[in-house]
Amino acid sequence: SYELTQPPSVSVSPGQTAGITCSGNNLGNRYASWYQQKPGQSPVLVIYHDNKRPSGIPERFSGSNSGNTATLTISGTQAIDEADYYCQAWDSGTVVFGGGTKLTVL
Amino acid sequence: EVQLVESGGGLLQPGKSLRLSCGASGFTFDDYAMHWVRQRPGKGLEWVSGIDWNSYSVGYADSVKGRFTVSRDNAKNSLYLQMNSLRAEDTALYFCAKTIGAYLDNSGTSIDYWGQGTLVTVSS
């Protein structure tokens, strides 16, 4: 079965740029989405179709997808961005989520 | 405003059955594919099942295939998940989720709205 691999944790200082990667075989040949989930809350879509931001998502969130890796980039990271982030893709009739990355802003 | 409200969760013994429901409002329900996604306590997101706009195409995770059945009633703006032969590892918060497209395919599987979830606990 298809797998998406994310680093368990990423740390960033406030105001700096955070990058969260998601790796999968030929991931660049399919759309990647990213979700933010804060404790006790439902996930929120922050990027879809590799690099599109839904309405209401700040411009500091951006995405890219090429080869075997999709990347979520948060520019000018703020304390409110501290959360778990999950990538997601479609493969052979199933939806696949990455294992999640805990972003710590310190 | 899009709203997805799950119901039907509870505490039950292994081997039992349960039916989850999701009531949708604020959008044209039969224009979109829908999914069930679960999250075990303290763990990540796990896709469970999906169904396209007219129930023609459905999909299941290997972990639930043959035990769970997804369905929808577009006239009632409702999504369902029939869960049979429940196991302890099915214990999770189950989210109802709306996609951005009508079909179960590469372009439409991003989930733009999530419910608050309904908790299913399987324990003897």
CSV table of N, CA, C and O in Angstrom, one decimal, chain A residues 4 6 20 22 31-38 41-50 52 54 57 61-62 71-72 74 81-90 95-103, chain B residues 35 37 39 44-47 95-101 105-114:
chain,number,residue,atom,x,y,z
A,4,LEU,N,2.9,7.7,2.9
A,4,LEU,CA,3.5,9.0,3.0
A,4,LEU,C,4.2,9.2,4.3
A,4,LEU,O,3.7,8.9,5.4
A,6,GLN,N,6.4,11.6,6.9
A,6,GLN,CA,6.6,12.9,7.4
A,6,GLN,C,7.6,12.8,8.6
A,6,GLN,O,7.5,11.9,9.4
A,20,ILE,N,7.9,21.6,6.2
A,20,ILE,CA,7.5,20.3,6.6
A,20,ILE,C,7.4,19.5,5.3
A,20,ILE,O,6.7,19.8,4.4
A,22,CYS,N,6.9,15.8,3.1
A,22,CYS,CA,6.1,14.6,3.0
A,22,CYS,C,6.6,13.8,1.8
A,22,CYS,O,6.6,14.3,0.7
A,31,TYR,N,-1.9,15.0,-6.6
A,31,TYR,CA,-2.1,16.2,-5.8
A,31,TYR,C,-1.8,15.9,-4.4
A,31,TYR,O,-2.2,14.8,-3.8
A,32,ALA,N,-1.1,16.8,-3.7
A,32,ALA,CA,-0.9,16.7,-2.3
A,32,ALA,C,-1.7,17.8,-1.6
A,32,ALA,O,-1.9,18.9,-2.1
A,33,SER,N,-2.3,17.5,-0.4
A,33,SER,CA,-3.0,18.4,0.4
A,33,SER,C,-2.4,18.4,1.8
A,33,SER,O,-1.7,17.4,2.2
A,34,TRP,N,-2.6,19.5,2.5
A,34,TRP,CA,-2.0,19.6,3.9
A,34,TRP,C,-3.1,20.1,4.8
A,34,TRP,O,-3.9,21.0,4.5
A,35,TYR,N,-3.1,19.6,6.0
A,35,TYR,CA,-4.1,19.9,7.1
A,35,TYR,C,-3.3,20.3,8.3
A,35,TYR,O,-2.3,19.7,8.7
A,36,GLN,N,-3.9,21.3,9.0
A,36,GLN,CA,-3.4,21.7,10.3
A,36,GLN,C,-4.4,21.2,11.4
A,36,GLN,O,-5.6,21.4,11.2
A,37,GLN,N,-3.9,20.7,12.4
A,37,GLN,CA,-4.8,20.3,13.5
A,37,GLN,C,-4.2,20.7,14.9
A,37,GLN,O,-3.1,20.3,15.2
A,38,LYS,N,-5.0,21.5,15.6
A,38,LYS,CA,-4.6,21.9,16.9
A,38,LYS,C,-5.3,21.0,17.9
A,38,LYS,O,-6.4,20.4,17.6
A,41,GLN,N,-9.2,20.0,18.4
A,41,GLN,CA,-10.0,20.6,17.3
A,41,GLN,C,-9.9,19.6,16.0
A,41,GLN,O,-9.1,18.7,15.9
A,42,SER,N,-10.9,19.9,15.1
A,42,SER,CA,-10.9,19.1,13.9
A,42,SER,C,-9.8,19.7,13.0
A,42,SER,O,-9.4,20.8,13.1
A,43,PRO,N,-9.3,18.9,12.0
A,43,PRO,CA,-8.3,19.4,11.1
A,43,PRO,C,-8.9,20.5,10.2
A,43,PRO,O,-10.1,20.6,10.0
A,44,VAL,N,-8.0,21.3,9.7
A,44,VAL,CA,-8.3,22.4,8.8
A,44,VAL,C,-7.4,22.3,7.6
A,44,VAL,O,-6.2,22.1,7.7
A,45,LEU,N,-8.0,22.4,6.4
A,45,LEU,CA,-7.3,22.3,5.1
A,45,LEU,C,-6.5,23.6,5.0
A,45,LEU,O,-7.1,24.7,5.0
A,46,VAL,N,-5.2,23.5,4.8
A,46,VAL,CA,-4.4,24.8,4.6
A,46,VAL,C,-3.8,24.8,3.2
A,46,VAL,O,-3.6,25.9,2.7
A,47,ILE,N,-3.6,23.7,2.5
A,47,ILE,CA,-3.2,23.6,1.1
A,47,ILE,C,-3.8,22.5,0.4
A,47,ILE,O,-3.9,21.4,1.0
A,48,TYR,N,-4.3,22.7,-0.8
A,48,TYR,CA,-4.8,21.7,-1.6
A,48,TYR,C,-4.2,21.8,-3.1
A,48,TYR,O,-3.7,22.8,-3.4
A,49,HIS,N,-4.4,20.7,-3.8
A,49,HIS,CA,-3.8,20.7,-5.2
A,49,HIS,C,-2.3,21.3,-5.2
A,49,HIS,O,-2.0,22.1,-6.0
A,50,ASP,N,-1.6,20.7,-4.3
A,50,ASP,CA,-0.1,21.0,-4.1
A,50,ASP,C,0.2,22.4,-3.6
A,50,ASP,O,1.0,22.6,-2.7
A,52,LYS,N,-2.4,25.4,-3.6
A,52,LYS,CA,-3.5,26.3,-3.5
A,52,LYS,C,-4.0,26.5,-2.1
A,52,LYS,O,-4.1,25.5,-1.3
A,54,PRO,N,-7.0,27.6,0.5
A,54,PRO,CA,-8.4,27.8,0.6
A,54,PRO,C,-8.6,29.2,1.1
A,54,PRO,O,-7.7,29.9,1.7
A,57,ILE,N,-7.1,31.1,4.6
A,57,ILE,CA,-5.8,30.7,5.0
A,57,ILE,C,-4.8,31.8,4.7
A,57,ILE,O,-4.7,32.2,3.6
A,61,PHE,N,1.2,30.6,4.4
A,61,PHE,CA,1.2,29.1,4.1
A,61,PHE,C,1.3,28.9,2.6
A,61,PHE,O,0.6,29.5,1.8
A,62,SER,N,2.3,28.1,2.2
A,62,SER,CA,2.5,27.8,0.8
A,62,SER,C,2.9,26.3,0.6
A,62,SER,O,3.3,25.7,1.6
A,71,THR,N,6.2,19.7,0.0
A,71,THR,CA,6.6,20.5,1.1
A,71,THR,C,5.6,21.6,1.5
A,71,THR,O,5.1,22.3,0.6
A,72,LEU,N,5.3,21.7,2.7
A,72,LEU,CA,4.5,22.8,3.3
A,72,LEU,C,5.5,23.8,3.9
A,72,LEU,O,6.3,23.4,4.7
A,74,ILE,N,5.8,27.5,5.8
A,74,ILE,CA,5.2,28.5,6.6
A,74,ILE,C,6.2,29.6,6.8
A,74,ILE,O,7.2,29.5,7.5
A,81,ASP,N,0.7,29.1,14.8
A,81,ASP,CA,0.9,28.1,13.9
A,81,ASP,C,1.3,26.8,14.5
A,81,ASP,O,1.4,25.7,13.8
A,82,GLU,N,1.6,26.8,15.8
A,82,GLU,CA,2.0,25.6,16.5
A,82,GLU,C,0.8,24.6,16.4
A,82,GLU,O,-0.3,24.9,16.9
A,83,ALA,N,1.1,23.4,15.9
A,83,ALA,CA,0.0,22.4,15.6
A,83,ALA,C,0.6,21.2,15.0
A,83,ALA,O,1.8,21.1,14.7
A,84,ASP,N,-0.2,20.2,14.8
A,84,ASP,CA,0.1,19.0,14.0
A,84,ASP,C,-0.3,19.3,12.6
A,84,ASP,O,-1.3,19.8,12.3
A,85,TYR,N,0.6,18.8,11.7
A,85,TYR,CA,0.3,19.0,10.2
A,85,TYR,C,0.4,17.6,9.6
A,85,TYR,O,1.3,16.8,9.8
A,86,TYR,N,-0.6,17.4,8.7
A,86,TYR,CA,-0.7,16.1,8.0
A,86,TYR,C,-0.8,16.4,6.5
A,86,TYR,O,-1.5,17.2,6.0
A,87,CYS,N,0.0,15.6,5.7
A,87,CYS,CA,-0.1,15.6,4.3
A,87,CYS,C,-1.1,14.5,3.9
A,87,CYS,O,-1.4,13.6,4.7
A,88,GLN,N,-1.6,14.6,2.7
A,88,GLN,CA,-2.6,13.7,2.2
A,88,GLN,C,-2.5,13.6,0.7
A,88,GLN,O,-2.3,14.6,0.0
A,89,ALA,N,-2.7,12.4,0.2
A,89,ALA,CA,-2.8,12.2,-1.3
A,89,ALA,C,-3.7,11.0,-1.6
A,89,ALA,O,-4.2,10.4,-0.7
A,90,TRP,N,-3.9,10.8,-2.9
A,90,TRP,CA,-4.8,9.8,-3.4
A,90,TRP,C,-4.0,8.8,-4.1
A,90,TRP,O,-3.1,9.1,-4.9
A,95,VAL,N,-7.6,7.1,0.0
A,95,VAL,CA,-7.0,8.3,0.5
A,95,VAL,C,-5.9,7.9,1.5
A,95,VAL,O,-6.1,7.1,2.4
A,96,VAL,N,-4.7,8.6,1.4
A,96,VAL,CA,-3.6,8.3,2.3
A,96,VAL,C,-3.2,9.5,3.0
A,96,VAL,O,-3.0,10.6,2.4
A,97,PHE,N,-3.0,9.4,4.3
A,97,PHE,CA,-2.5,10.5,5.1
A,97,PHE,C,-1.1,10.1,5.6
A,97,PHE,O,-0.7,9.0,5.8
A,98,GLY,N,-0.3,11.2,5.7
A,98,GLY,CA,1.0,11.0,6.3
A,98,GLY,C,0.8,10.8,7.8
A,98,GLY,O,-0.2,11.1,8.4
A,99,GLY,N,1.9,10.5,8.5
A,99,GLY,CA,1.8,10.2,9.9
A,99,GLY,C,1.7,11.4,10.8
A,99,GLY,O,1.4,11.4,12.0
A,100,GLY,N,1.9,12.6,10.2
A,100,GLY,CA,1.8,13.9,10.9
A,100,GLY,C,3.1,14.4,11.5
A,100,GLY,O,4.0,13.6,11.8
A,101,THR,N,3.2,15.7,11.5
A,101,THR,CA,4.4,16.4,12.0
A,101,THR,C,4.0,17.4,13.0
A,101,THR,O,3.1,18.2,12.8
A,102,LYS,N,4.6,17.3,14.2
A,102,LYS,CA,4.3,18.3,15.3
A,102,LYS,C,5.2,19.5,15.1
A,102,LYS,O,6.4,19.4,15.2
A,103,LEU,N,4.6,20.7,14.8
A,103,LEU,CA,5.4,21.9,14.6
A,103,LEU,C,5.4,22.6,15.9
A,103,LEU,O,4.3,23.0,16.5
B,35,HIS,N,-16.3,11.5,3.0
B,35,HIS,CA,-15.4,10.5,3.6
B,35,HIS,C,-15.7,10.4,5.0
B,35,HIS,O,-16.2,11.3,5.7
B,37,VAL,N,-13.1,9.7,8.3
B,37,VAL,CA,-11.7,9.6,8.7
B,37,VAL,C,-11.7,9.4,10.2
B,37,VAL,O,-12.5,10.1,10.9
B,39,GLN,N,-9.5,9.0,14.0
B,39,GLN,CA,-8.2,9.3,14.8
B,39,GLN,C,-8.3,8.6,16.1
B,39,GLN,O,-9.1,8.9,17.0
B,44,GLY,N,-2.5,9.8,14.7
B,44,GLY,CA,-2.7,10.6,13.5
B,44,GLY,C,-4.1,10.3,12.8
B,44,GLY,O,-4.9,9.5,13.3
B,45,LEU,N,-4.3,10.9,11.7
B,45,LEU,CA,-5.5,10.8,10.9
B,45,LEU,C,-5.4,9.5,10.1
B,45,LEU,O,-4.3,9.2,9.5
B,46,GLU,N,-6.5,8.8,10.0
B,46,GLU,CA,-6.5,7.5,9.2
B,46,GLU,C,-7.8,7.5,8.4
B,46,GLU,O,-8.9,7.6,9.0
B,47,TRP,N,-7.7,7.5,7.1
B,47,TRP,CA,-8.8,7.4,6.3
B,47,TRP,C,-9.5,6.1,6.4
B,47,TRP,O,-8.9,5.0,6.5
B,95,PHE,N,-14.5,11.2,12.2
B,95,PHE,CA,-14.9,12.4,11.5
B,95,PHE,C,-15.7,12.2,10.2
B,95,PHE,O,-15.2,11.3,9.4
B,96,CYS,N,-16.7,12.9,10.0
B,96,CYS,CA,-17.4,13.0,8.7
B,96,CYS,C,-16.7,14.2,8.0
B,96,CYS,O,-16.4,15.2,8.6
B,97,ALA,N,-16.4,14.0,6.7
B,97,ALA,CA,-15.7,15.0,6.0
B,97,ALA,C,-16.2,15.2,4.5
B,97,ALA,O,-16.5,14.2,3.9
B,98,LYS,N,-16.2,16.4,4.1
B,98,LYS,CA,-16.7,16.8,2.8
B,98,LYS,C,-15.5,17.1,1.9
B,98,LYS,O,-14.5,17.8,2.3
B,99,THR,N,-15.5,16.6,0.7
B,99,THR,CA,-14.4,16.9,-0.2
B,99,THR,C,-14.7,18.1,-1.1
B,99,THR,O,-15.8,18.6,-1.1
B,100,ILE,N,-13.7,18.4,-1.9
B,100,ILE,CA,-13.9,19.5,-2.8
B,100,ILE,C,-14.4,19.1,-4.2
B,100,ILE,O,-14.7,20.0,-5.0
B,101,GLY,N,-14.6,17.8,-4.4
B,101,GLY,CA,-15.1,17.3,-5.7
B,101,GLY,C,-16.2,16.3,-5.5
B,101,GLY,O,-16.5,15.9,-4.4
B,105,ASP,N,-11.3,10.6,-6.7
B,105,ASP,CA,-10.2,10.6,-7.7
B,105,ASP,C,-9.2,11.6,-7.2
B,105,ASP,O,-9.3,12.2,-6.1
B,106,ASN,N,-8.1,11.7,-7.9
B,106,ASN,CA,-7.0,12.5,-7.5
B,106,ASN,C,-7.3,13.9,-7.3
B,106,ASN,O,-6.8,14.6,-6.4
B,107,SER,N,-8.1,14.5,-8.1
B,107,SER,CA,-8.3,15.9,-8.1
B,107,SER,C,-9.4,16.3,-7.0
B,107,SER,O,-9.4,17.5,-6.7
B,108,GLY,N,-10.2,15.4,-6.6
B,108,GLY,CA,-11.3,15.8,-5.7
B,108,GLY,C,-11.2,15.4,-4.3
B,108,GLY,O,-12.1,15.6,-3.5
B,109,THR,N,-10.1,14.8,-3.8
B,109,THR,CA,-10.1,14.2,-2.5
B,109,THR,C,-9.6,15.1,-1.4
B,109,THR,O,-9.6,14.7,-0.2
B,110,SER,N,-9.3,16.3,-1.7
B,110,SER,CA,-9.0,17.2,-0.6
B,110,SER,C,-10.2,17.5,0.3
B,110,SER,O,-11.3,17.6,-0.3
B,111,ILE,N,-10.1,17.5,1.6
B,111,ILE,CA,-11.2,17.7,2.5
B,111,ILE,C,-11.3,19.1,3.0
B,111,ILE,O,-10.4,19.5,3.7
B,112,ASP,N,-12.3,19.8,2.6
B,112,ASP,CA,-12.4,21.2,3.0
B,112,ASP,C,-13.3,21.5,4.2
B,112,ASP,O,-13.2,22.6,4.8
B,113,TYR,N,-14.1,20.5,4.6
B,113,TYR,CA,-14.8,20.7,5.8
B,113,TYR,C,-14.9,19.3,6.6
B,113,TYR,O,-15.0,18.3,6.0
B,114,TRP,N,-14.7,19.5,7.9
B,114,TRP,CA,-14.7,18.3,8.8
B,114,TRP,C,-15.8,18.6,9.9
B,114,TRP,O,-16.0,19.7,10.4
